[in-house]
Short mmCIF file of C-alpha atoms in Angstrom, two decimals:
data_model
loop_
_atom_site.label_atom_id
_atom_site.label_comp_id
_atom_site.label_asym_id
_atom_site.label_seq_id
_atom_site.Cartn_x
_atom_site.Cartn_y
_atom_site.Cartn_z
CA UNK A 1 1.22 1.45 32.50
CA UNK A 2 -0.32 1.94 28.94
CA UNK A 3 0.27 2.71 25.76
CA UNK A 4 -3.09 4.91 26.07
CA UNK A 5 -1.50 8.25 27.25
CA UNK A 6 -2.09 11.78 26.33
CA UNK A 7 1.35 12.01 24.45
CA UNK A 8 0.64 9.24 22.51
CA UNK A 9 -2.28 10.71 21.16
CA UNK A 10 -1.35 13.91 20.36
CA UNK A 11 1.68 12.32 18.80
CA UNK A 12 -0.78 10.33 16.58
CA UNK A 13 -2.87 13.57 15.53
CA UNK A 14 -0.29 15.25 14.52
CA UNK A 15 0.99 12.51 12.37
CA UNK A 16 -2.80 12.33 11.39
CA UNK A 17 -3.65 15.95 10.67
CA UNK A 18 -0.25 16.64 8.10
CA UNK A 19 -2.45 14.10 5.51
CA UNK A 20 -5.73 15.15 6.17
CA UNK A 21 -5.90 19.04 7.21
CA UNK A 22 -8.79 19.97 5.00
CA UNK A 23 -10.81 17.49 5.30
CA UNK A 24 -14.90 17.85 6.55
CA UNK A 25 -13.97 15.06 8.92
CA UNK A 26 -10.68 16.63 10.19
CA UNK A 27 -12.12 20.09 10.40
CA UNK A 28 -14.92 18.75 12.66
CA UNK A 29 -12.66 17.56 15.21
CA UNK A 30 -10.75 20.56 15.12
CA UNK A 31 -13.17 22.43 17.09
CA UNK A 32 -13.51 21.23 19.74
CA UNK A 33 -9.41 19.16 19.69
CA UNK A 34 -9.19 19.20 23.01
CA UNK A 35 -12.29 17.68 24.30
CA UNK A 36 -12.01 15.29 21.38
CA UNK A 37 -8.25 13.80 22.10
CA UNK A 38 -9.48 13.09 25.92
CA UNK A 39 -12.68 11.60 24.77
CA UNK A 40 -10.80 9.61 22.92
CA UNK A 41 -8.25 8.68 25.49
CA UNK A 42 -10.37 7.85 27.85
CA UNK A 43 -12.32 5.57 25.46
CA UNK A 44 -9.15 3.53 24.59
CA UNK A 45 -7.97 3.48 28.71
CA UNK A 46 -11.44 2.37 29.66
CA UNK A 47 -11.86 -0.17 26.42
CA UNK A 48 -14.97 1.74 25.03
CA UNK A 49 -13.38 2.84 21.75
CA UNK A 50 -15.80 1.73 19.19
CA UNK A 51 -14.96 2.02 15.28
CA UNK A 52 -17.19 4.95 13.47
CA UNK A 53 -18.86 5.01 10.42
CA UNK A 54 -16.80 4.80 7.27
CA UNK A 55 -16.66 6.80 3.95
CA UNK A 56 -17.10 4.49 0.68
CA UNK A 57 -16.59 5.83 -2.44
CA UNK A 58 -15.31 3.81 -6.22
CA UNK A 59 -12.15 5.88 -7.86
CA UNK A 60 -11.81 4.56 -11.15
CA UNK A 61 -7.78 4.97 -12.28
CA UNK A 62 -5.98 3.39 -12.76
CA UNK A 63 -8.08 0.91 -12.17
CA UNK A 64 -11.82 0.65 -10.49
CA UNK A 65 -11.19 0.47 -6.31
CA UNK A 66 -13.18 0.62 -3.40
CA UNK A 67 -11.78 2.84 -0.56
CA UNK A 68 -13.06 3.25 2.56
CA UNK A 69 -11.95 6.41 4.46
CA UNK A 70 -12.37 6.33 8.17
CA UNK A 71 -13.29 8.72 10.20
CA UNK A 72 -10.47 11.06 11.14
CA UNK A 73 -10.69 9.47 15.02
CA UNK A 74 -10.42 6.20 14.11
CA UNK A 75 -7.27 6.91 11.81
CA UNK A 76 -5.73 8.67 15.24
CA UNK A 77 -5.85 5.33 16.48
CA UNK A 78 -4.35 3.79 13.26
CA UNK A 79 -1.55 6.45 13.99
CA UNK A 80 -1.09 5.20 17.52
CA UNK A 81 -0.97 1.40 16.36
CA UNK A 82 1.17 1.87 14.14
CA UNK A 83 3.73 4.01 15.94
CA UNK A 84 3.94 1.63 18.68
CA UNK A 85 4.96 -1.13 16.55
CA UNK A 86 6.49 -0.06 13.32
CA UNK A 87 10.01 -0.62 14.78
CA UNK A 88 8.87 -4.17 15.57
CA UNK A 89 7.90 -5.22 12.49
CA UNK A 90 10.31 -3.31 10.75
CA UNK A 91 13.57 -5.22 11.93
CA UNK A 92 11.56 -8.56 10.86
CA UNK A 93 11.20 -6.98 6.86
CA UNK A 94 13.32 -7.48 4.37
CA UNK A 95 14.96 -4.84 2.70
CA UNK A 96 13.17 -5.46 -0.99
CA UNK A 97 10.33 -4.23 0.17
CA UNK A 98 9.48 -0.71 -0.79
CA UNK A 99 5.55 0.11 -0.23
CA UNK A 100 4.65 2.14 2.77
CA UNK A 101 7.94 2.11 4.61
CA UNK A 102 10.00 5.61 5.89
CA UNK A 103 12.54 5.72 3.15
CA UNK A 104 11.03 3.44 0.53
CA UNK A 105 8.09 3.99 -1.96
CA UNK A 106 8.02 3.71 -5.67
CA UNK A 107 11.23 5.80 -6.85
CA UNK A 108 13.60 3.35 -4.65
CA UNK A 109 11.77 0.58 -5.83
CA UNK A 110 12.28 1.72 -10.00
CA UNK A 111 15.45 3.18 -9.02
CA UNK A 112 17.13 -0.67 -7.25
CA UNK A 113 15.18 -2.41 -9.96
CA UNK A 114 16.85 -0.12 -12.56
CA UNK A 115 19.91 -1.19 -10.68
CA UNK A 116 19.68 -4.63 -11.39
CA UNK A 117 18.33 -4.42 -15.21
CA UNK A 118 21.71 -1.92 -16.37
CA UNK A 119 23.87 -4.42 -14.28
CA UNK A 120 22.50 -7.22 -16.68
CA UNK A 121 23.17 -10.65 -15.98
CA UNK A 122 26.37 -12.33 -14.69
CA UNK A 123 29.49 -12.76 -16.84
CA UNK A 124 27.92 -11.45 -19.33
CA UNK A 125 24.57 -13.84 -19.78
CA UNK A 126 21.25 -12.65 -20.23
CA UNK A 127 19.20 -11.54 -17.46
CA UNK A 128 15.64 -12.26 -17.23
CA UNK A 129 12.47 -11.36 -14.89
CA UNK A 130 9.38 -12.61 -14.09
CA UNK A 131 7.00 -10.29 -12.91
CA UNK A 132 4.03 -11.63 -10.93
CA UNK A 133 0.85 -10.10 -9.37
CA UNK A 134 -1.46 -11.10 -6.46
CA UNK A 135 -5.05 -11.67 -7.49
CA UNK A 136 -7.72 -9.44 -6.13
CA UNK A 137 -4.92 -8.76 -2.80
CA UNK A 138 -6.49 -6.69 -0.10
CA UNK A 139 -9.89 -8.26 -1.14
CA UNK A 140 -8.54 -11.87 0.25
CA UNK A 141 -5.85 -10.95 2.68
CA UNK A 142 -7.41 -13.63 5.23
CA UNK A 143 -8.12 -12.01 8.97
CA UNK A 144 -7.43 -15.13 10.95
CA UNK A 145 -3.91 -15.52 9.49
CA UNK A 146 -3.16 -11.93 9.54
CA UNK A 147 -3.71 -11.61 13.13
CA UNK A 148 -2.23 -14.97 13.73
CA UNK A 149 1.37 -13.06 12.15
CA UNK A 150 0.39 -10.58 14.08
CA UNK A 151 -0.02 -12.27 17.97
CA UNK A 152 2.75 -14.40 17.45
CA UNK A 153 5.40 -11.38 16.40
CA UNK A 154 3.84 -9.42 19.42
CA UNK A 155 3.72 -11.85 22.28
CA UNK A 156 7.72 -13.01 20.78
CA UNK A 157 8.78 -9.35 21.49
CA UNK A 158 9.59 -9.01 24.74
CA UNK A 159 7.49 -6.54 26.10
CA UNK A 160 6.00 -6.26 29.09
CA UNK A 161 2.31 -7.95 29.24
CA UNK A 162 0.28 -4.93 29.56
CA UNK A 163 1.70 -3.93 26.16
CA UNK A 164 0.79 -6.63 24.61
CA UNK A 165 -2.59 -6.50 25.68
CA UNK A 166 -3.55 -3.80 24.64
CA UNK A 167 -1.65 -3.84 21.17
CA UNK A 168 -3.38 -7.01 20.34
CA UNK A 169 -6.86 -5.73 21.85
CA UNK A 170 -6.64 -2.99 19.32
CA UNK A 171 -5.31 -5.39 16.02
CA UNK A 172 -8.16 -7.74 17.01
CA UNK A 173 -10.39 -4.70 16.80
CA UNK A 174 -9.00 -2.97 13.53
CA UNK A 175 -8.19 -6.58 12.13
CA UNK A 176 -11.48 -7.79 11.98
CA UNK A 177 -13.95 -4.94 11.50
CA UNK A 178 -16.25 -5.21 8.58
CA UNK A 179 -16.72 -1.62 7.30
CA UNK A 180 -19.69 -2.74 5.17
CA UNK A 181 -21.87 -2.72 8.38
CA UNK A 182 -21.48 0.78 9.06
CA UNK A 183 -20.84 3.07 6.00
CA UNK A 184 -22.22 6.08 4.04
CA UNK A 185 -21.79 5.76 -0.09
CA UNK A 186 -20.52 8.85 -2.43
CA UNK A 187 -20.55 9.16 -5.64
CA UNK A 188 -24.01 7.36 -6.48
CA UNK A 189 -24.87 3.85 -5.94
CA UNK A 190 -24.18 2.64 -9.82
CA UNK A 191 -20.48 3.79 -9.21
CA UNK A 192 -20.71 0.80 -6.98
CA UNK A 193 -21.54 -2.00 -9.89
CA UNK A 194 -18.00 -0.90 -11.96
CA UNK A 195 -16.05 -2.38 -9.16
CA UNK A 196 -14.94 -5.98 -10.13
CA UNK A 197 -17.50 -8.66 -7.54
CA UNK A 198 -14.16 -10.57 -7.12
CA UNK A 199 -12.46 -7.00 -5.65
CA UNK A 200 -15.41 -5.85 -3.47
CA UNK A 201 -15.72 -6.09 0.30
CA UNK A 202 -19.43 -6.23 -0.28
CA UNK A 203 -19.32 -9.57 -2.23
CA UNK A 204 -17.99 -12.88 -0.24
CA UNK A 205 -16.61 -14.43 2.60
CA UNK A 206 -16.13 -11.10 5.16
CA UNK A 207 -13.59 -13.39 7.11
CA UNK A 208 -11.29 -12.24 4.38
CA UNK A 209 -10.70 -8.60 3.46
CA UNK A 210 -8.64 -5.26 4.45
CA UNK A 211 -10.10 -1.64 3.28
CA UNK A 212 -8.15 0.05 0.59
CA UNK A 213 -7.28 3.29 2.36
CA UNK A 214 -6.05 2.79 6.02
CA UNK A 215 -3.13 3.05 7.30
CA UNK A 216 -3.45 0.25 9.11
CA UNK A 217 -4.34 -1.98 6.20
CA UNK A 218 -1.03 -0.47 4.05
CA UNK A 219 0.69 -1.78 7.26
CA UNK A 220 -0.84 -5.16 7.44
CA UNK A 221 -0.04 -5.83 3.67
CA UNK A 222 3.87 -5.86 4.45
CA UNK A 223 3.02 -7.70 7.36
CA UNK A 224 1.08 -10.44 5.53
CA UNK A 225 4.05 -10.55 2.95
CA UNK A 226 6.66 -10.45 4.69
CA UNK A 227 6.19 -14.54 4.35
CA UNK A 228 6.51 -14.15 0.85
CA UNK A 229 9.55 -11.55 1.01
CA UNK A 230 11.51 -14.68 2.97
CA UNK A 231 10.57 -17.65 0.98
CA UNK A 232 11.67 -16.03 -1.95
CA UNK A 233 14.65 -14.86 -0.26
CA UNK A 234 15.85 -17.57 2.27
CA UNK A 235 13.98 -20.78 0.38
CA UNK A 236 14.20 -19.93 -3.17
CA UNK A 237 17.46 -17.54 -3.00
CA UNK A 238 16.47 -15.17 -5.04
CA UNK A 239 18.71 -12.05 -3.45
CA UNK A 240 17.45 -9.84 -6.98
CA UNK A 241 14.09 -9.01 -5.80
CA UNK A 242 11.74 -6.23 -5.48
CA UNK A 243 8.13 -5.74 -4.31
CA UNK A 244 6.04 -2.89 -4.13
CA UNK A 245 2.36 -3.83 -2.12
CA UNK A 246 1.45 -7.28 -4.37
CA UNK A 247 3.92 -6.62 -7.72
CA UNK A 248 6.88 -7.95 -7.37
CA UNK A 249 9.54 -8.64 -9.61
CA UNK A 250 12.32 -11.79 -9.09
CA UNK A 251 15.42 -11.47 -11.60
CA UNK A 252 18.07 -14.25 -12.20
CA UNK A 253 20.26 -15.40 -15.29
CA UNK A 254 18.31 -19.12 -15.98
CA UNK A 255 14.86 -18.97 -17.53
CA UNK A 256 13.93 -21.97 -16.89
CA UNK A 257 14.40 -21.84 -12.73
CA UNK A 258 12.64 -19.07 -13.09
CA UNK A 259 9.52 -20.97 -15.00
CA UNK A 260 9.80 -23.05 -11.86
CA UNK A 261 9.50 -20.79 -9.36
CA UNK A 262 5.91 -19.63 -10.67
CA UNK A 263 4.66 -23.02 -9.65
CA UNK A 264 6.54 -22.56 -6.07
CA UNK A 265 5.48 -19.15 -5.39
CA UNK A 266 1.65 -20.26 -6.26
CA UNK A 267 1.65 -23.00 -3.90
CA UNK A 268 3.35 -21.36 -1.05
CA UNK A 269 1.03 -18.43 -1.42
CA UNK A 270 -1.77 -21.18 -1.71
CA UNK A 271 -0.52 -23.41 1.45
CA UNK A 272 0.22 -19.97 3.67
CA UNK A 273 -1.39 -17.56 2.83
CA UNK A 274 -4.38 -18.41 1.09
CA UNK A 275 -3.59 -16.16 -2.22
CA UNK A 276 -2.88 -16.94 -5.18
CA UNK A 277 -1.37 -15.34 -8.91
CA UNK A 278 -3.03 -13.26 -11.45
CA UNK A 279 -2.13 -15.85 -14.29
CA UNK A 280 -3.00 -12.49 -16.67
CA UNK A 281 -0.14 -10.83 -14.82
CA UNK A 282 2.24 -13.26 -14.83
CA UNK A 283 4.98 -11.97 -16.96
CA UNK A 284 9.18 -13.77 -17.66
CA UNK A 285 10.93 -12.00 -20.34
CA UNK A 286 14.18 -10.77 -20.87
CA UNK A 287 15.31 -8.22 -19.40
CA UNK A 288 16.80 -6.19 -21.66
CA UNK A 289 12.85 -6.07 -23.74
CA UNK A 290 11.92 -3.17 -21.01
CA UNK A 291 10.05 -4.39 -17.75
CA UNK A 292 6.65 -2.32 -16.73
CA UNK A 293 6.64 -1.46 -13.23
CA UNK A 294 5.01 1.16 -11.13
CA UNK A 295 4.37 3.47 -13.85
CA UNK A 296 7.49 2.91 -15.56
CA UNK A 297 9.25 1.25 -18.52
CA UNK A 298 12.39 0.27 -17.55
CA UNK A 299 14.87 -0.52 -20.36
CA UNK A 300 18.93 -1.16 -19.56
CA UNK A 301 19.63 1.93 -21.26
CA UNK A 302 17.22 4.34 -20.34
CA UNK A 303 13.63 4.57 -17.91
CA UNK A 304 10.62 6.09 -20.22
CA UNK A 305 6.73 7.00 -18.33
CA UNK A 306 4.57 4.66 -18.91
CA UNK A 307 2.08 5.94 -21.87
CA UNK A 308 -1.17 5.52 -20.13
CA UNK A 309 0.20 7.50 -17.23
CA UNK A 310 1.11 10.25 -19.91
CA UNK A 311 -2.73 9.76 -21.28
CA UNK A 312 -4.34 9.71 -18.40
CA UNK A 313 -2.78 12.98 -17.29
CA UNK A 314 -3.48 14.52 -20.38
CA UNK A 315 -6.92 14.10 -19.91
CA UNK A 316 -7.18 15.23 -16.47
CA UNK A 317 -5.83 18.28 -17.79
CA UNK A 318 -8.28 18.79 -20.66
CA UNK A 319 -11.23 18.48 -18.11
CA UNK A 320 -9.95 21.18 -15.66
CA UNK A 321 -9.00 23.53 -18.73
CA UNK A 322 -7.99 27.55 -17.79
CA UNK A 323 -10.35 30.23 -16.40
CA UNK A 324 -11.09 33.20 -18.29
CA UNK A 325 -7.81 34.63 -17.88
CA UNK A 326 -5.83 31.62 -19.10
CA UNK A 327 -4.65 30.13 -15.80
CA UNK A 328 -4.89 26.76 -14.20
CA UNK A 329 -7.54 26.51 -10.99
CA UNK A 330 -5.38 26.32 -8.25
CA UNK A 331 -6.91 23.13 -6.97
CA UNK A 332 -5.33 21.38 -10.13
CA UNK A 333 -1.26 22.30 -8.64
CA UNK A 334 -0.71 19.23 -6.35
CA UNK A 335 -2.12 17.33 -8.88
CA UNK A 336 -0.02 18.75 -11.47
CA UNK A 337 3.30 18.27 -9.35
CA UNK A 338 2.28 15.28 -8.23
CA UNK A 339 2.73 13.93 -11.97
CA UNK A 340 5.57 15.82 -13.10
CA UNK A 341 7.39 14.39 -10.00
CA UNK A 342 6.70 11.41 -11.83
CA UNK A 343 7.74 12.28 -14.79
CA UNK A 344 11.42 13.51 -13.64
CA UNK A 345 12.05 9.96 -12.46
CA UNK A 346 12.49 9.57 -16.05
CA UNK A 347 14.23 9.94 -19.08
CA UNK A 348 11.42 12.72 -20.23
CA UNK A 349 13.13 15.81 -21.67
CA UNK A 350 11.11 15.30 -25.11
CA UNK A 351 7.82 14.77 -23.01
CA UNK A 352 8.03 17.44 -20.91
CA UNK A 353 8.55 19.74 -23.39
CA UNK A 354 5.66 18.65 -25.41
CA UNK A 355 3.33 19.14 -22.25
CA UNK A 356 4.99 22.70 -22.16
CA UNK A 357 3.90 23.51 -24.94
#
């Protein structure tokens, strides 16, 4: 038995190839697919499946990142990881978290924090938040205590022992691979010296670290916090909570437990996971003053775009400008809908009439 089977794979390039059609590295396995997906397969059956070179390159909004793209084999494999143990971690999640989950993300999250701020505070008391941010995240997610979460959720589950095997055979591998040893830059070296030392998988201790742009390493984040999700849940009971990657947001009527739980969230983040809090991002206010979150302002009457969303889409669209005929490239439309998605989400009549015009 394995989990290494032809289905599996194809199952996993499919997934693969809906995100990343048109890409050099997609394209280049295309032509010769099925020589590739056996290659592959028999590379994972016979434990010969080596990671490939990744893609580094800095985007700069909304804030300077490093991402590492892998190649388009190795995210295959991220596919089939991930599909064989979604459902696993899924029933162990809580249901405040909204990043990177089938029917979450970002909307759900405004929309149930909305939900919470227009409710207001019981009998009739103010409601505050306090907003809280984890400093420099995937940069110190810690390996050893990742996979730790990992091994002991895996080898708890039942499954037979050749599953578990070879599920932790490939987290071991994904877990632990430092993409800095085998990389190609884009974008020009100097890109490289905007990105924050503190933020950069090139500076530190390389026990510690995920790359931004996995799957695998959107996975592990809910994985890793899912310790966090509970203590705030089941130890602090907190049941008006939401968190999106490393924001989250903890609502409750008394200002003052809330001052508290700063301190508490710190240390247990300290003690078990080996984060810690952006003091610059920690935020309690009442609720009714609007909270920021994901792009949003949230206010109990009414949800307005965040301005330097609004900014920074203006100037996107001065840079591509109009051809000679007075149209848009068409390489600027998902970007374009991509935005005004975001901009329906909220009360935006007056803005989107302005960018009409």
């Amino acid at each position: 038995m394995t989990i290494f089977t032809a289905e599996n794979i194809y199952k996993a390039y499919n997934d693969c190839i809906k995100h990343k059609k048109n890409t050099a590295n997609a394209l280049k396995f295309e032509l010769n697919r099925e020589k590739n997906i056996f290659l592959l397969l028999s590379d994972l059956k016979e434990r010969k499946y080596k990671i490939s070179r990744h893609i580094c390159f800095v985007v700069t909004e909304p804030t300077a990142r490093e991402i590492f793209a892998a190649d388009f084999r190795d995210r295959i494999v991220h596919h089939i990881l991930y599909n064989e143990t979604k459902d696993l971690f899924e029933r162990k999640f809580v249901q405040e978290s909204y990043a990177n989950r089938d029917g979450k993300g970002t909307h759900r999250a405004v929309n149930k924090l909305r939900y919470h701020i227009t409710r207001g505070g019981k009998d009739g008391r103010k409601l505050y938040f306090l907003k809280m941010d984890i400093k420099g995240f995937f940069r110190n997610i810690d390996k050893n205590i990742l996979y730790k979460i990992i091994g002991k959720i895996i080898l708890e589950s039942g499954k037979d022992k050749w599953w578990k095997d070879e599920i932790l055979w490939l987290a071991k591998m994904i877990v632990f691979h430092d993409p800095t040893s085998n990389y190609i830059f884009k974008g020009g070296y100097k890109r490289r010296d905007i990105v924050p030392t503190e933020k950069s998988l090139f500076c530190g201790d390389n026990t510690k670290g995920l790359p931004i742009g996995n799957l695998t390493s959107q996975f592990f984040a809910n994985v890793y916090l899912d310790k966090l999700d509970h203590f705030v849940k089941d130890t602090l009971g907190f049941y008006r909570y939401v968190r999106y990657v490393d924001d989250f947001i903890i609502l409750d009527e008394d200002r003052e437990k809330l001052e508290e739980t700063i301190e508490k969230v710190n240390m247990f983040l300290s003690e078990e996971l080996k984060l810690k809090l952006s003091p610059k991002k920690v935020f309690l206010k009442q609720a009714s003053e609007g909270v920021d979150f994901l792009g949003y302002y949230i206010k109990p009457t009414h949800t307005l775009v965040r301005r330097r969303v609004v900014r920074r889409f203006k100037n996107k669209m001065y840079k591509i400008g109009k051809d000679e005929n007075g149209f848009l490239p068409v390489s600027s439309v998902s970007m374009i809908r991509s935005y005004l998605g975001h901009f329906e989400h909220a009360h935006s009549y007056n803005l989107m009439e302005k960018l009409k015009r």
